[in-house]
PDB file of C-alpha atoms in Angstrom:
ATOM      1  CA  MET A1401     -15.675  42.037 -51.842  1.00 34.00           C
ATOM      2  CA  ARG A1402     -14.517  42.939 -55.346  1.00 37.00           C
ATOM      3  CA  THR A1403     -11.217  41.648 -56.675  1.00 38.00           C
ATOM      4  CA  ASP A1404      -8.831  42.279 -59.552  1.00 41.00           C
ATOM      5  CA  GLY A1405      -6.911  39.656 -61.504  1.00 39.00           C
ATOM      6  CA  ASN A1406      -4.381  39.312 -58.695  1.00 42.00           C
ATOM      7  CA  ASN A1407      -7.097  38.457 -56.169  1.00 40.00           C
ATOM      8  CA  ARG A1408      -6.678  41.781 -54.355  1.00 41.00           C
ATOM      9  CA  THR A1409      -9.704  43.837 -53.416  1.00 42.00           C
ATOM     10  CA  THR A1410     -10.050  46.689 -55.906  1.00 43.00           C
ATOM     11  CA  ASP A1411     -10.768  49.368 -53.344  1.00 47.00           C
ATOM     12  CA  ALA A1412      -7.731  48.198 -51.359  1.00 44.00           C
ATOM     13  CA  VAL A1413      -5.642  48.321 -54.550  1.00 44.00           C
ATOM     14  CA  SER A1414      -6.764  51.839 -55.436  1.00 46.00           C
ATOM     15  CA  GLN A1415      -5.950  53.019 -51.927  1.00 49.00           C
ATOM     16  CA  SER A1416      -2.511  51.386 -51.805  1.00 49.00           C
ATOM     17  CA  ASP A1417      -1.655  52.633 -55.311  1.00 58.00           C
ATOM     18  CA  THR A1418      -2.356  56.312 -54.594  1.00 67.00           C
ATOM     19  CA  GLU A1419      -1.395  57.013 -50.971  1.00 83.00           C
ATOM     20  CA  GLN A1420       1.959  58.559 -50.157  1.00 92.00           C
ATOM     21  CA  ILE A1421       4.696  56.116 -49.147  1.00 94.00           C
ATOM     22  CA  HIS A1422       6.750  57.026 -46.074  1.00 95.00           C
ATOM     23  CA  VAL A1423      10.149  55.367 -46.550  1.00 96.00           C
ATOM     24  CA  LEU A1424      12.501  55.236 -43.574  1.00 97.00           C
ATOM     25  CA  HIS A1425      16.066  55.062 -44.934  1.00 96.00           C
ATOM     26  CA  VAL A1426      18.944  54.152 -42.614  1.00 96.00           C
ATOM     27  CA  ASP A1427      22.504  54.726 -43.833  1.00 95.00           C
ATOM     28  CA  ASN A1428      25.451  56.442 -42.131  1.00 92.00           C
ATOM     29  CA  ASP A1429      26.930  57.594 -45.454  1.00 92.00           C
ATOM     30  CA  PRO A1430      25.550  61.092 -46.280  1.00 93.00           C
ATOM     31  CA  GLU A1431      26.237  60.617 -49.994  1.00 92.00           C
ATOM     32  CA  ALA A1432      24.322  57.311 -50.009  1.00 91.00           C
ATOM     33  CA  GLN A1433      21.470  58.984 -48.128  1.00 93.00           C
ATOM     34  CA  ASP A1434      21.220  61.740 -50.739  1.00 94.00           C
ATOM     35  CA  THR A1435      21.466  59.380 -53.693  1.00 91.00           C
ATOM     36  CA  THR A1436      18.808  57.022 -52.368  1.00 92.00           C
ATOM     37  CA  LYS A1437      16.437  59.832 -51.393  1.00 93.00           C
ATOM     38  CA  ILE A1438      16.780  61.626 -54.731  1.00 93.00           C
ATOM     39  CA  TRP A1439      16.378  58.428 -56.729  1.00 91.00           C
ATOM     40  CA  LEU A1440      13.345  57.072 -54.856  1.00 93.00           C
ATOM     41  CA  GLU A1441      11.476  60.383 -54.807  1.00 93.00           C
ATOM     42  CA  ARG A1442      12.279  61.070 -58.467  1.00 92.00           C
ATOM     43  CA  THR A1443      11.208  57.627 -59.733  1.00 90.00           C
ATOM     44  CA  CYS A1444       8.228  57.237 -57.388  1.00 91.00           C
ATOM     45  CA  ASP A1445       6.200  60.421 -56.978  1.00 90.00           C
ATOM     46  CA  ARG A1446       4.407  58.892 -53.972  1.00 91.00           C
ATOM     47  CA  ALA A1447       7.624  58.320 -52.013  1.00 93.00           C
ATOM     48  CA  ARG A1448       8.640  60.539 -49.119  1.00 95.00           C
ATOM     49  CA  VAL A1449      12.057  59.470 -47.854  1.00 95.00           C
ATOM     50  CA  GLU A1450      13.222  60.208 -44.318  1.00 96.00           C
ATOM     51  CA  SER A1451      16.910  59.438 -43.771  1.00 95.00           C
ATOM     52  CA  VAL A1452      18.742  58.771 -40.495  1.00 95.00           C
ATOM     53  CA  GLU A1453      22.265  57.561 -39.724  1.00 95.00           C
ATOM     54  CA  ARG A1454      21.685  55.125 -36.852  1.00 95.00           C
ATOM     55  CA  ALA A1455      19.328  52.233 -36.199  1.00 95.00           C
ATOM     56  CA  THR A1456      18.469  53.690 -32.784  1.00 95.00           C
ATOM     57  CA  ASP A1457      17.327  56.912 -34.454  1.00 95.00           C
ATOM     58  CA  ALA A1458      15.334  54.876 -36.967  1.00 96.00           C
ATOM     59  CA  LEU A1459      13.559  52.983 -34.187  1.00 96.00           C
ATOM     60  CA  ALA A1460      12.491  56.280 -32.629  1.00 95.00           C
ATOM     61  CA  VAL A1461      11.004  57.376 -35.969  1.00 95.00           C
ATOM     62  CA  PHE A1462       9.396  53.976 -36.484  1.00 95.00           C
ATOM     63  CA  ASP A1463       7.765  54.016 -33.053  1.00 94.00           C
ATOM     64  CA  GLU A1464       6.062  57.322 -33.888  1.00 94.00           C
ATOM     65  CA  GLY A1465       4.086  55.431 -36.543  1.00 91.00           C
ATOM     66  CA  GLY A1466       3.289  56.057 -40.186  1.00 92.00           C
ATOM     67  CA  VAL A1467       6.295  54.274 -41.711  1.00 94.00           C
ATOM     68  CA  ASP A1468       5.395  52.150 -44.749  1.00 94.00           C
ATOM     69  CA  CYS A1469       8.784  50.683 -45.644  1.00 96.00           C
ATOM     70  CA  ILE A1470      12.299  50.494 -44.209  1.00 97.00           C
ATOM     71  CA  VAL A1471      15.385  50.568 -46.421  1.00 96.00           C
ATOM     72  CA  SER A1472      18.529  49.934 -44.400  1.00 96.00           C
ATOM     73  CA  ASP A1473      22.223  49.448 -44.935  1.00 94.00           C
ATOM     74  CA  TYR A1474      23.926  46.576 -43.114  1.00 93.00           C
ATOM     75  CA  ASP A1475      27.031  48.360 -41.832  1.00 91.00           C
ATOM     76  CA  LEU A1476      25.629  50.785 -39.251  1.00 93.00           C
ATOM     77  CA  PRO A1477      27.196  52.264 -36.094  1.00 93.00           C
ATOM     78  CA  GLY A1478      26.130  50.761 -32.783  1.00 92.00           C
ATOM     79  CA  MET A1479      23.526  48.327 -34.137  1.00 93.00           C
ATOM     80  CA  ASP A1480      24.049  46.640 -37.501  1.00 93.00           C
ATOM     81  CA  GLY A1481      21.305  46.048 -40.070  1.00 94.00           C
ATOM     82  CA  ILE A1482      20.521  42.499 -38.901  1.00 94.00           C
ATOM     83  CA  GLU A1483      20.120  43.529 -35.267  1.00 95.00           C
ATOM     84  CA  PHE A1484      17.975  46.432 -36.421  1.00 96.00           C
ATOM     85  CA  LEU A1485      15.853  44.062 -38.523  1.00 95.00           C
ATOM     86  CA  ARG A1486      15.276  41.692 -35.599  1.00 94.00           C
ATOM     87  CA  THR A1487      14.211  44.600 -33.376  1.00 96.00           C
ATOM     88  CA  VAL A1488      11.771  45.855 -36.020  1.00 95.00           C
ATOM     89  CA  ARG A1489      10.312  42.374 -36.462  1.00 94.00           C
ATOM     90  CA  GLU A1490       9.522  42.274 -32.745  1.00 94.00           C
ATOM     91  CA  ARG A1491       7.397  45.372 -33.284  1.00 93.00           C
ATOM     92  CA  ASP A1492       5.906  44.533 -36.677  1.00 92.00           C
ATOM     93  CA  PRO A1493       6.404  41.098 -38.282  1.00 90.00           C
ATOM     94  CA  PHE A1494       5.191  42.238 -41.708  1.00 90.00           C
ATOM     95  CA  ILE A1495       6.333  45.772 -42.552  1.00 93.00           C
ATOM     96  CA  PRO A1496       8.538  45.730 -45.681  1.00 95.00           C
ATOM     97  CA  PHE A1497      12.205  45.762 -44.670  1.00 96.00           C
ATOM     98  CA  ILE A1498      14.723  45.920 -47.512  1.00 95.00           C
ATOM     99  CA  LEU A1499      18.394  45.418 -46.648  1.00 94.00           C
ATOM    100  CA  PHE A1500      20.128  47.600 -49.249  1.00 93.00           C
ATOM    101  CA  THR A1501      23.854  47.296 -48.805  1.00 88.00           C
ATOM    102  CA  GLY A1502      27.158  47.310 -50.587  1.00 82.00           C
ATOM    103  CA  SER A1503      29.094  45.610 -47.816  1.00 73.00           C
ATOM    104  CA  GLY A1504      27.080  42.445 -47.331  1.00 67.00           C
ATOM    105  CA  THR A1505      28.181  38.868 -47.866  1.00 77.00           C
ATOM    106  CA  GLU A1506      26.407  35.581 -48.473  1.00 82.00           C
ATOM    107  CA  GLU A1507      26.550  35.016 -44.744  1.00 86.00           C
ATOM    108  CA  VAL A1508      24.850  38.374 -44.120  1.00 87.00           C
ATOM    109  CA  ALA A1509      22.198  37.543 -46.716  1.00 87.00           C
ATOM    110  CA  SER A1510      21.527  34.208 -44.990  1.00 89.00           C
ATOM    111  CA  GLU A1511      21.219  35.901 -41.602  1.00 90.00           C
ATOM    112  CA  ALA A1512      18.886  38.508 -43.032  1.00 91.00           C
ATOM    113  CA  ILE A1513      16.592  35.871 -44.500  1.00 91.00           C
ATOM    114  CA  SER A1514      16.514  34.022 -41.191  1.00 90.00           C
ATOM    115  CA  ALA A1515      15.653  37.255 -39.380  1.00 91.00           C
ATOM    116  CA  GLY A1516      12.699  37.918 -41.680  1.00 92.00           C
ATOM    117  CA  VAL A1517      14.021  40.406 -44.230  1.00 93.00           C
ATOM    118  CA  THR A1518      11.569  41.205 -47.034  1.00 93.00           C
ATOM    119  CA  ASP A1519      14.308  41.558 -49.640  1.00 93.00           C
ATOM    120  CA  TYR A1520      18.112  41.722 -49.838  1.00 92.00           C
ATOM    121  CA  LEU A1521      19.542  44.012 -52.524  1.00 90.00           C
ATOM    122  CA  ARG A1522      23.151  44.874 -53.332  1.00 88.00           C
ATOM    123  CA  LYS A1523      24.172  48.428 -54.210  1.00 85.00           C
ATOM    124  CA  SER A1524      25.711  47.977 -57.628  1.00 77.00           C
ATOM    125  CA  GLY A1525      25.177  50.851 -60.037  1.00 66.00           C
ATOM    126  CA  GLN A1526      22.070  52.625 -61.308  1.00 64.00           C
ATOM    127  CA  GLY A1527      20.224  49.392 -61.986  1.00 82.00           C
ATOM    128  CA  ALA A1528      20.173  48.647 -58.274  1.00 87.00           C
ATOM    129  CA  TYR A1529      18.246  51.834 -57.560  1.00 88.00           C
ATOM    130  CA  GLU A1530      15.723  51.106 -60.298  1.00 88.00           C
ATOM    131  CA  PHE A1531      15.165  47.684 -58.818  1.00 89.00           C
ATOM    132  CA  LEU A1532      14.917  49.176 -55.318  1.00 92.00           C
ATOM    133  CA  THR A1533      12.097  51.503 -56.423  1.00 92.00           C
ATOM    134  CA  SER A1534      10.201  48.686 -58.112  1.00 91.00           C
ATOM    135  CA  ARG A1535      10.541  46.321 -55.143  1.00 91.00           C
ATOM    136  CA  MET A1536       9.694  49.028 -52.614  1.00 93.00           C
ATOM    137  CA  GLU A1537       6.422  49.952 -54.360  1.00 92.00           C
ATOM    138  CA  HIS A1538       5.429  46.316 -54.771  1.00 91.00           C
ATOM    139  CA  TYR A1539       6.070  45.425 -51.134  1.00 91.00           C
ATOM    140  CA  VAL A1540       4.263  48.494 -49.796  1.00 91.00           C
ATOM    141  CA  ASN A1541       1.183  47.868 -51.956  1.00 88.00           C
ATOM    142  CA  THR A1542       1.074  44.265 -50.801  1.00 85.00           C
ATOM    143  CA  TYR A1543       1.589  45.240 -47.168  1.00 86.00           C
ATOM    144  CA  ARG A1544      -1.205  47.809 -47.263  1.00 84.00           C
ATOM    145  CA  THR A1545      -3.591  45.476 -49.042  1.00 78.00           C
ATOM    146  CA  GLU A1546      -2.946  42.687 -46.556  1.00 77.00           C
ATOM    147  CA  LYS A1547      -3.618  45.098 -43.678  1.00 76.00           C
ATOM    148  CA  ILE A1548      -6.960  46.107 -45.222  1.00 68.00           C
ATOM    149  CA  VAL A1549      -7.940  42.500 -45.882  1.00 66.00           C
ATOM    150  CA  GLY A1550      -6.781  41.552 -42.394  1.00 64.00           C
ATOM    151  CA  ARG A1551      -9.004  44.214 -40.839  1.00 66.00           C
ATOM    152  CA  ARG A1552     -11.943  42.938 -42.853  1.00 64.00           C
ATOM    153  CA  LEU A1553     -11.286  39.365 -41.813  1.00 63.00           C
ATOM    154  CA  ARG A1554     -11.118  40.424 -38.173  1.00 66.00           C
ATOM    155  CA  ALA A1555     -14.391  42.288 -38.618  1.00 61.00           C
ATOM    156  CA  MET A1556     -15.996  39.201 -40.145  1.00 62.00           C
ATOM    157  CA  GLU A1557     -14.634  36.983 -37.405  1.00 67.00           C
ATOM    158  CA  THR A1558     -16.245  39.110 -34.697  1.00 62.00           C
ATOM    159  CA  ALA A1559     -19.497  39.744 -36.578  1.00 65.00           C
ATOM    160  CA  ARG A1560     -22.715  38.519 -35.005  1.00 73.00           C
ATOM    161  CA  GLU A1561     -24.086  37.276 -38.318  1.00 81.00           C
ATOM    162  CA  GLY A1562     -22.795  34.067 -39.847  1.00 87.00           C
ATOM    163  CA  ILE A1563     -20.319  34.703 -42.663  1.00 89.00           C
ATOM    164  CA  ALA A1564     -18.730  32.005 -44.814  1.00 90.00           C
ATOM    165  CA  MET A1565     -16.911  31.737 -48.121  1.00 89.00           C
ATOM    166  CA  PHE A1566     -16.738  28.815 -50.497  1.00 90.00           C
ATOM    167  CA  ASP A1567     -15.580  28.114 -54.031  1.00 89.00           C
ATOM    168  CA  GLU A1568     -17.776  27.423 -57.048  1.00 85.00           C
ATOM    169  CA  ASP A1569     -17.985  23.756 -56.036  1.00 87.00           C
ATOM    170  CA  GLY A1570     -19.349  24.757 -52.646  1.00 90.00           C
ATOM    171  CA  GLN A1571     -16.169  23.812 -50.740  1.00 92.00           C
ATOM    172  CA  PHE A1572     -15.806  25.947 -47.611  1.00 94.00           C
ATOM    173  CA  ILE A1573     -12.695  28.129 -47.591  1.00 90.00           C
ATOM    174  CA  TYR A1574     -13.712  30.319 -44.642  1.00 90.00           C
ATOM    175  CA  ALA A1575     -16.357  30.360 -41.905  1.00 90.00           C
ATOM    176  CA  ASN A1576     -16.516  32.696 -38.958  1.00 89.00           C
ATOM    177  CA  GLN A1577     -17.370  31.489 -35.474  1.00 89.00           C
ATOM    178  CA  ALA A1578     -20.955  32.769 -35.630  1.00 88.00           C
ATOM    179  CA  PHE A1579     -21.594  30.766 -38.802  1.00 92.00           C
ATOM    180  CA  ALA A1580     -20.099  27.571 -37.381  1.00 92.00           C
ATOM    181  CA  GLU A1581     -21.980  27.882 -34.098  1.00 90.00           C
ATOM    182  CA  MET A1582     -25.262  28.450 -35.921  1.00 91.00           C
ATOM    183  CA  TYR A1583     -24.971  24.936 -37.342  1.00 94.00           C
ATOM    184  CA  GLY A1584     -23.278  23.283 -34.367  1.00 94.00           C
ATOM    185  CA  TYR A1585     -19.900  22.742 -36.066  1.00 94.00           C
ATOM    186  CA  THR A1586     -16.419  24.063 -35.465  1.00 94.00           C
ATOM    187  CA  THR A1587     -14.823  26.156 -38.185  1.00 90.00           C
ATOM    188  CA  ALA A1588     -12.220  23.420 -38.697  1.00 92.00           C
ATOM    189  CA  GLU A1589     -14.965  20.855 -39.343  1.00 94.00           C
ATOM    190  CA  LEU A1590     -16.673  23.065 -41.929  1.00 93.00           C
ATOM    191  CA  LEU A1591     -13.446  23.716 -43.836  1.00 91.00           C
ATOM    192  CA  LYS A1592     -13.328  20.000 -44.659  1.00 90.00           C
ATOM    193  CA  GLU A1593     -16.842  20.042 -46.109  1.00 92.00           C
ATOM    194  CA  ARG A1594     -19.056  21.522 -48.802  1.00 92.00           C
ATOM    195  CA  TRP A1595     -22.058  23.781 -48.288  1.00 93.00           C
ATOM    196  CA  LYS A1596     -24.512  21.026 -49.221  1.00 92.00           C
ATOM    197  CA  LEU A1597     -23.602  19.318 -45.924  1.00 93.00           C
ATOM    198  CA  LEU A1598     -26.049  21.715 -44.250  1.00 95.00           C
ATOM    199  CA  PHE A1599     -29.019  20.480 -46.305  1.00 93.00           C
ATOM    200  CA  ASP A1600     -31.201  17.400 -46.132  1.00 92.00           C
ATOM    201  CA  PRO A1601     -30.037  14.720 -48.611  1.00 92.00           C
ATOM    202  CA  GLU A1602     -33.131  15.212 -50.782  1.00 92.00           C
ATOM    203  CA  ASP A1603     -32.341  18.947 -51.124  1.00 91.00           C
ATOM    204  CA  ARG A1604     -28.679  18.621 -52.085  1.00 91.00           C
ATOM    205  CA  GLU A1605     -29.362  18.119 -55.786  1.00 90.00           C
ATOM    206  CA  TYR A1606     -31.304  21.421 -55.789  1.00 90.00           C
ATOM    207  CA  VAL A1607     -28.353  23.116 -54.104  1.00 89.00           C
ATOM    208  CA  GLU A1608     -25.814  21.863 -56.650  1.00 88.00           C
ATOM    209  CA  ASN A1609     -27.958  22.176 -59.791  1.00 89.00           C
ATOM    210  CA  THR A1610     -29.963  25.316 -59.081  1.00 89.00           C
ATOM    211  CA  ILE A1611     -28.543  27.526 -56.331  1.00 90.00           C
ATOM    212  CA  MET A1612     -24.808  27.179 -57.014  1.00 88.00           C
ATOM    213  CA  PRO A1613     -25.011  27.858 -60.792  1.00 89.00           C
ATOM    214  CA  ALA A1614     -27.341  30.824 -60.217  1.00 88.00           C
ATOM    215  CA  VAL A1615     -24.861  32.792 -58.116  1.00 88.00           C
ATOM    216  CA  PRO A1616     -22.076  33.231 -60.738  1.00 87.00           C
ATOM    217  CA  HIS A1617     -24.706  33.891 -63.421  1.00 85.00           C
ATOM    218  CA  LYS A1618     -26.740  36.510 -61.542  1.00 87.00           C
ATOM    219  CA  GLY A1619     -24.051  37.732 -59.154  1.00 86.00           C
ATOM    220  CA  ARG A1620     -26.214  37.175 -56.085  1.00 87.00           C
ATOM    221  CA  TRP A1621     -28.933  34.954 -54.664  1.00 89.00           C
ATOM    222  CA  SER A1622     -31.038  35.083 -51.505  1.00 89.00           C
ATOM    223  CA  ASP A1623     -33.856  33.132 -49.913  1.00 90.00           C
ATOM    224  CA  GLU A1624     -35.101  31.632 -46.674  1.00 88.00           C
ATOM    225  CA  LEU A1625     -34.084  28.008 -46.199  1.00 88.00           C
ATOM    226  CA  VAL A1626     -34.531  25.206 -43.729  1.00 90.00           C
ATOM    227  CA  GLN A1627     -31.113  23.635 -43.184  1.00 92.00           C
ATOM    228  CA  ARG A1628     -29.730  21.069 -40.743  1.00 93.00           C
ATOM    229  CA  ARG A1629     -27.454  21.449 -37.778  1.00 93.00           C
ATOM    230  CA  LYS A1630     -24.799  18.880 -36.969  1.00 94.00           C
ATOM    231  CA  ASP A1631     -27.167  17.136 -34.530  1.00 94.00           C
ATOM    232  CA  GLY A1632     -29.843  16.863 -37.230  1.00 93.00           C
ATOM    233  CA  SER A1633     -32.155  19.529 -35.820  1.00 92.00           C
ATOM    234  CA  PRO A1634     -33.639  22.025 -38.301  1.00 91.00           C
ATOM    235  CA  VAL A1635     -32.541  25.644 -38.454  1.00 90.00           C
ATOM    236  CA  HIS A1636     -34.539  28.212 -40.416  1.00 90.00           C
ATOM    237  CA  VAL A1637     -32.118  30.701 -41.968  1.00 90.00           C
ATOM    238  CA  SER A1638     -32.184  33.736 -44.196  1.00 89.00           C
ATOM    239  CA  VAL A1639     -29.287  33.309 -46.643  1.00 89.00           C
ATOM    240  CA  ALA A1640     -27.697  35.775 -49.069  1.00 89.00           C
ATOM    241  CA  LEU A1641     -24.971  34.696 -51.495  1.00 90.00           C
ATOM    242  CA  SER A1642     -22.826  37.042 -53.570  1.00 88.00           C
ATOM    243  CA  TYR A1643     -20.179  36.249 -56.172  1.00 88.00           C
ATOM    244  CA  ALA A1644     -16.664  37.704 -56.285  1.00 81.00           C
ATOM    245  CA  GLU A1645     -14.705  37.904 -59.519  1.00 73.00           C
ATOM    246  CA  ASN A1646     -12.087  35.468 -58.260  1.00 76.00           C
ATOM    247  CA  GLY A1647     -14.750  32.754 -58.075  1.00 83.00           C
ATOM    248  CA  THR A1648     -15.382  32.982 -54.339  1.00 87.00           C
ATOM    249  CA  MET A1649     -18.962  32.898 -53.080  1.00 89.00           C
ATOM    250  CA  ILE A1650     -19.651  34.927 -49.953  1.00 88.00           C
ATOM    251  CA  CYS A1651     -22.482  33.676 -47.770  1.00 89.00           C
ATOM    252  CA  VAL A1652     -24.208  35.700 -45.054  1.00 88.00           C
ATOM    253  CA  ALA A1653     -26.723  33.743 -42.962  1.00 89.00           C
ATOM    254  CA  PHE A1654     -29.116  34.748 -40.178  1.00 86.00           C
ATOM    255  CA  ASP A1655     -30.875  32.301 -37.884  1.00 88.00           C
ATOM    256  CA  ILE A1656     -34.557  33.244 -38.085  1.00 84.00           C
ATOM    257  CA  SER A1657     -35.842  30.116 -36.326  1.00 76.00           C
ATOM    258  CA  GLU A1658     -37.180  32.126 -33.377  1.00 68.00           C
ATOM    259  CA  GLU A1659     -38.909  34.607 -35.671  1.00 63.00           C
ATOM    260  CA  THR A1660     -40.419  31.767 -37.686  1.00 51.00           C
ATOM    261  CA  GLU A1661     -41.622  30.006 -34.548  1.00 54.00           C
ATOM    262  CA  ALA A1662     -43.148  33.247 -33.256  1.00 56.00           C
ATOM    263  CA  GLU A1663     -44.976  33.730 -36.566  1.00 61.00           C
ATOM    264  CA  ARG A1664     -46.230  30.135 -36.436  1.00 58.00           C
ATOM    265  CA  LEU A1665     -47.561  30.567 -32.902  1.00 59.00           C
ATOM    266  CA  LEU A1666     -49.203  33.834 -33.900  1.00 63.00           C
ATOM    267  CA  ASP A1667     -50.891  32.151 -36.871  1.00 63.00           C
ATOM    268  CA  GLU A1668     -52.117  29.347 -34.629  1.00 64.00           C
ATOM    269  CA  GLU A1669     -53.464  31.852 -32.115  1.00 67.00           C
ATOM    270  CA  LYS A1670     -55.196  33.754 -34.887  1.00 69.00           C
ATOM    271  CA  GLN A1671     -56.789  30.578 -36.219  1.00 70.00           C
ATOM    272  CA  ARG A1672     -58.015  29.612 -32.737  1.00 66.00           C
ATOM    273  CA  PHE A1673     -59.467  33.078 -32.241  1.00 61.00           C
ATOM    274  CA  GLU A1674     -61.236  32.945 -35.607  1.00 68.00           C
ATOM    275  CA  LEU A1675     -62.677  29.521 -34.780  1.00 65.00           C
ATOM    276  CA  LEU A1676     -63.866  30.845 -31.434  1.00 61.00           C
ATOM    277  CA  ILE A1677     -65.567  33.845 -33.039  1.00 64.00           C
ATOM    278  CA  GLU A1678     -67.178  31.646 -35.673  1.00 66.00           C
ATOM    279  CA  ALA A1679     -68.566  29.312 -33.007  1.00 65.00           C
ATOM    280  CA  ILE A1680     -70.410  32.138 -31.246  1.00 65.00           C
ATOM    281  CA  THR A1681     -74.035  32.286 -32.411  1.00 68.00           C
ATOM    282  CA  GLU A1682     -75.594  34.430 -29.674  1.00 73.00           C
ATOM    283  CA  TYR A1683     -73.838  37.586 -30.830  1.00 77.00           C
ATOM    284  CA  ALA A1684     -73.201  39.202 -34.167  1.00 78.00           C
ATOM    285  CA  ILE A1685     -69.431  39.684 -34.417  1.00 80.00           C
ATOM    286  CA  PHE A1686     -67.918  41.129 -37.580  1.00 78.00           C
ATOM    287  CA  SER A1687     -65.111  43.459 -38.671  1.00 83.00           C
ATOM    288  CA  MET A1688     -64.735  46.257 -41.178  1.00 85.00           C
ATOM    289  CA  ASP A1689     -61.867  47.982 -42.949  1.00 87.00           C
ATOM    290  CA  PRO A1690     -61.288  51.772 -42.641  1.00 88.00           C
ATOM    291  CA  GLU A1691     -63.696  52.378 -45.547  1.00 87.00           C
ATOM    292  CA  GLY A1692     -66.543  50.550 -43.810  1.00 87.00           C
ATOM    293  CA  LEU A1693     -66.411  47.400 -45.957  1.00 90.00           C
ATOM    294  CA  VAL A1694     -67.259  44.177 -44.107  1.00 85.00           C
ATOM    295  CA  THR A1695     -64.229  41.883 -43.894  1.00 86.00           C
ATOM    296  CA  THR A1696     -65.378  39.136 -41.475  1.00 83.00           C
ATOM    297  CA  TRP A1697     -68.874  37.855 -40.615  1.00 78.00           C
ATOM    298  CA  ASN A1698     -69.555  35.151 -38.018  1.00 79.00           C
ATOM    299  CA  SER A1699     -72.489  32.762 -37.808  1.00 79.00           C
ATOM    300  CA  GLY A1700     -74.113  34.957 -35.141  1.00 79.00           C
ATOM    301  CA  SER A1701     -74.104  37.877 -37.590  1.00 78.00           C
ATOM    302  CA  GLU A1702     -75.691  35.655 -40.200  1.00 81.00           C
ATOM    303  CA  ARG A1703     -78.419  34.476 -37.774  1.00 78.00           C
ATOM    304  CA  ILE A1704     -79.254  37.919 -36.438  1.00 82.00           C
ATOM    305  CA  ASN A1705     -78.911  40.034 -39.623  1.00 84.00           C
ATOM    306  CA  GLY A1706     -79.954  37.475 -42.204  1.00 84.00           C
ATOM    307  CA  TYR A1707     -77.082  37.953 -44.634  1.00 87.00           C
ATOM    308  CA  HIS A1708     -75.048  34.933 -45.656  1.00 81.00           C
ATOM    309  CA  HIS A1709     -71.244  35.184 -45.480  1.00 74.00           C
ATOM    310  CA  GLY A1710     -70.859  35.393 -49.257  1.00 79.00           C
ATOM    311  CA  GLU A1711     -73.478  38.128 -49.579  1.00 86.00           C
ATOM    312  CA  ILE A1712     -72.042  40.579 -47.081  1.00 85.00           C
ATOM    313  CA  ILE A1713     -68.259  40.299 -47.322  1.00 87.00           C
ATOM    314  CA  GLY A1714     -66.980  43.305 -49.240  1.00 88.00           C
ATOM    315  CA  GLU A1715     -70.213  45.260 -48.897  1.00 86.00           C
ATOM    316  CA  LYS A1716     -70.618  48.593 -47.139  1.00 86.00           C
ATOM    317  CA  PHE A1717     -71.742  48.291 -43.521  1.00 81.00           C
ATOM    318  CA  SER A1718     -74.447  50.870 -44.325  1.00 83.00           C
ATOM    319  CA  ILE A1719     -76.372  48.085 -46.082  1.00 83.00           C
TER     320      ILE A1719
END
């Protein structure tokens, strides 16, 4: 995950900074509708303003989807701006909602804040419209970025592989359920700890002095490690660390204990088979590669053919 200086992902920033902005403007004054639409679309070439007179009409537009920001007056027929805001918040707690009014009071501002308004702006000359454009763009970019990051976090949370994040000191700042379960902890327990918790005490100095400094320097690090679960049992993992520009280290871990155990059993079986073959003296048993070079030679082959092991290995079978 790449970040800019504001700790936003750069691909999310580029997307939110270039996509068209659908602004839903609610005001029952036709002149105010025209002024706001002209000003926003002239000062922000990404803005597309759709104006309606009533909150009920605005809700119908909102429910169709695709709205990025709501700019609403307070004094509306049928349902005022605060009631409209509360209804919107029931549908979407985070979409930017700017109460842009010339008839509001301190009491209205207080109500709006309590209801979850994103910003409260007074209509007071040209400067108000300049500020409205600036605030609208900022809130929409933030809203879009948070949605992208939120989708990624949800994807990480449901991923089968273990994913964690920690700072340059190794302090956990995030761990998905798969990661926590791999080590027998809860996510809450890990967030109180540092990554070295998962290592044997004798390995923790290597973690702090070798692995952790290598990641910011090289940008990434990977290896197979034997770590410890909460109950003390070993877990063989394949770990990859990558470094984000904001100082966060992203860790992806796979439990390869079963694969490692299968390889160990296979090696043991192979060794037993080789010992068995070597113990047979009544028969000559040997193997060759595709080119006919002798690769193994048991004691029976030596007794029957007369060649010692060192003489025949690597020679053509035609000898």
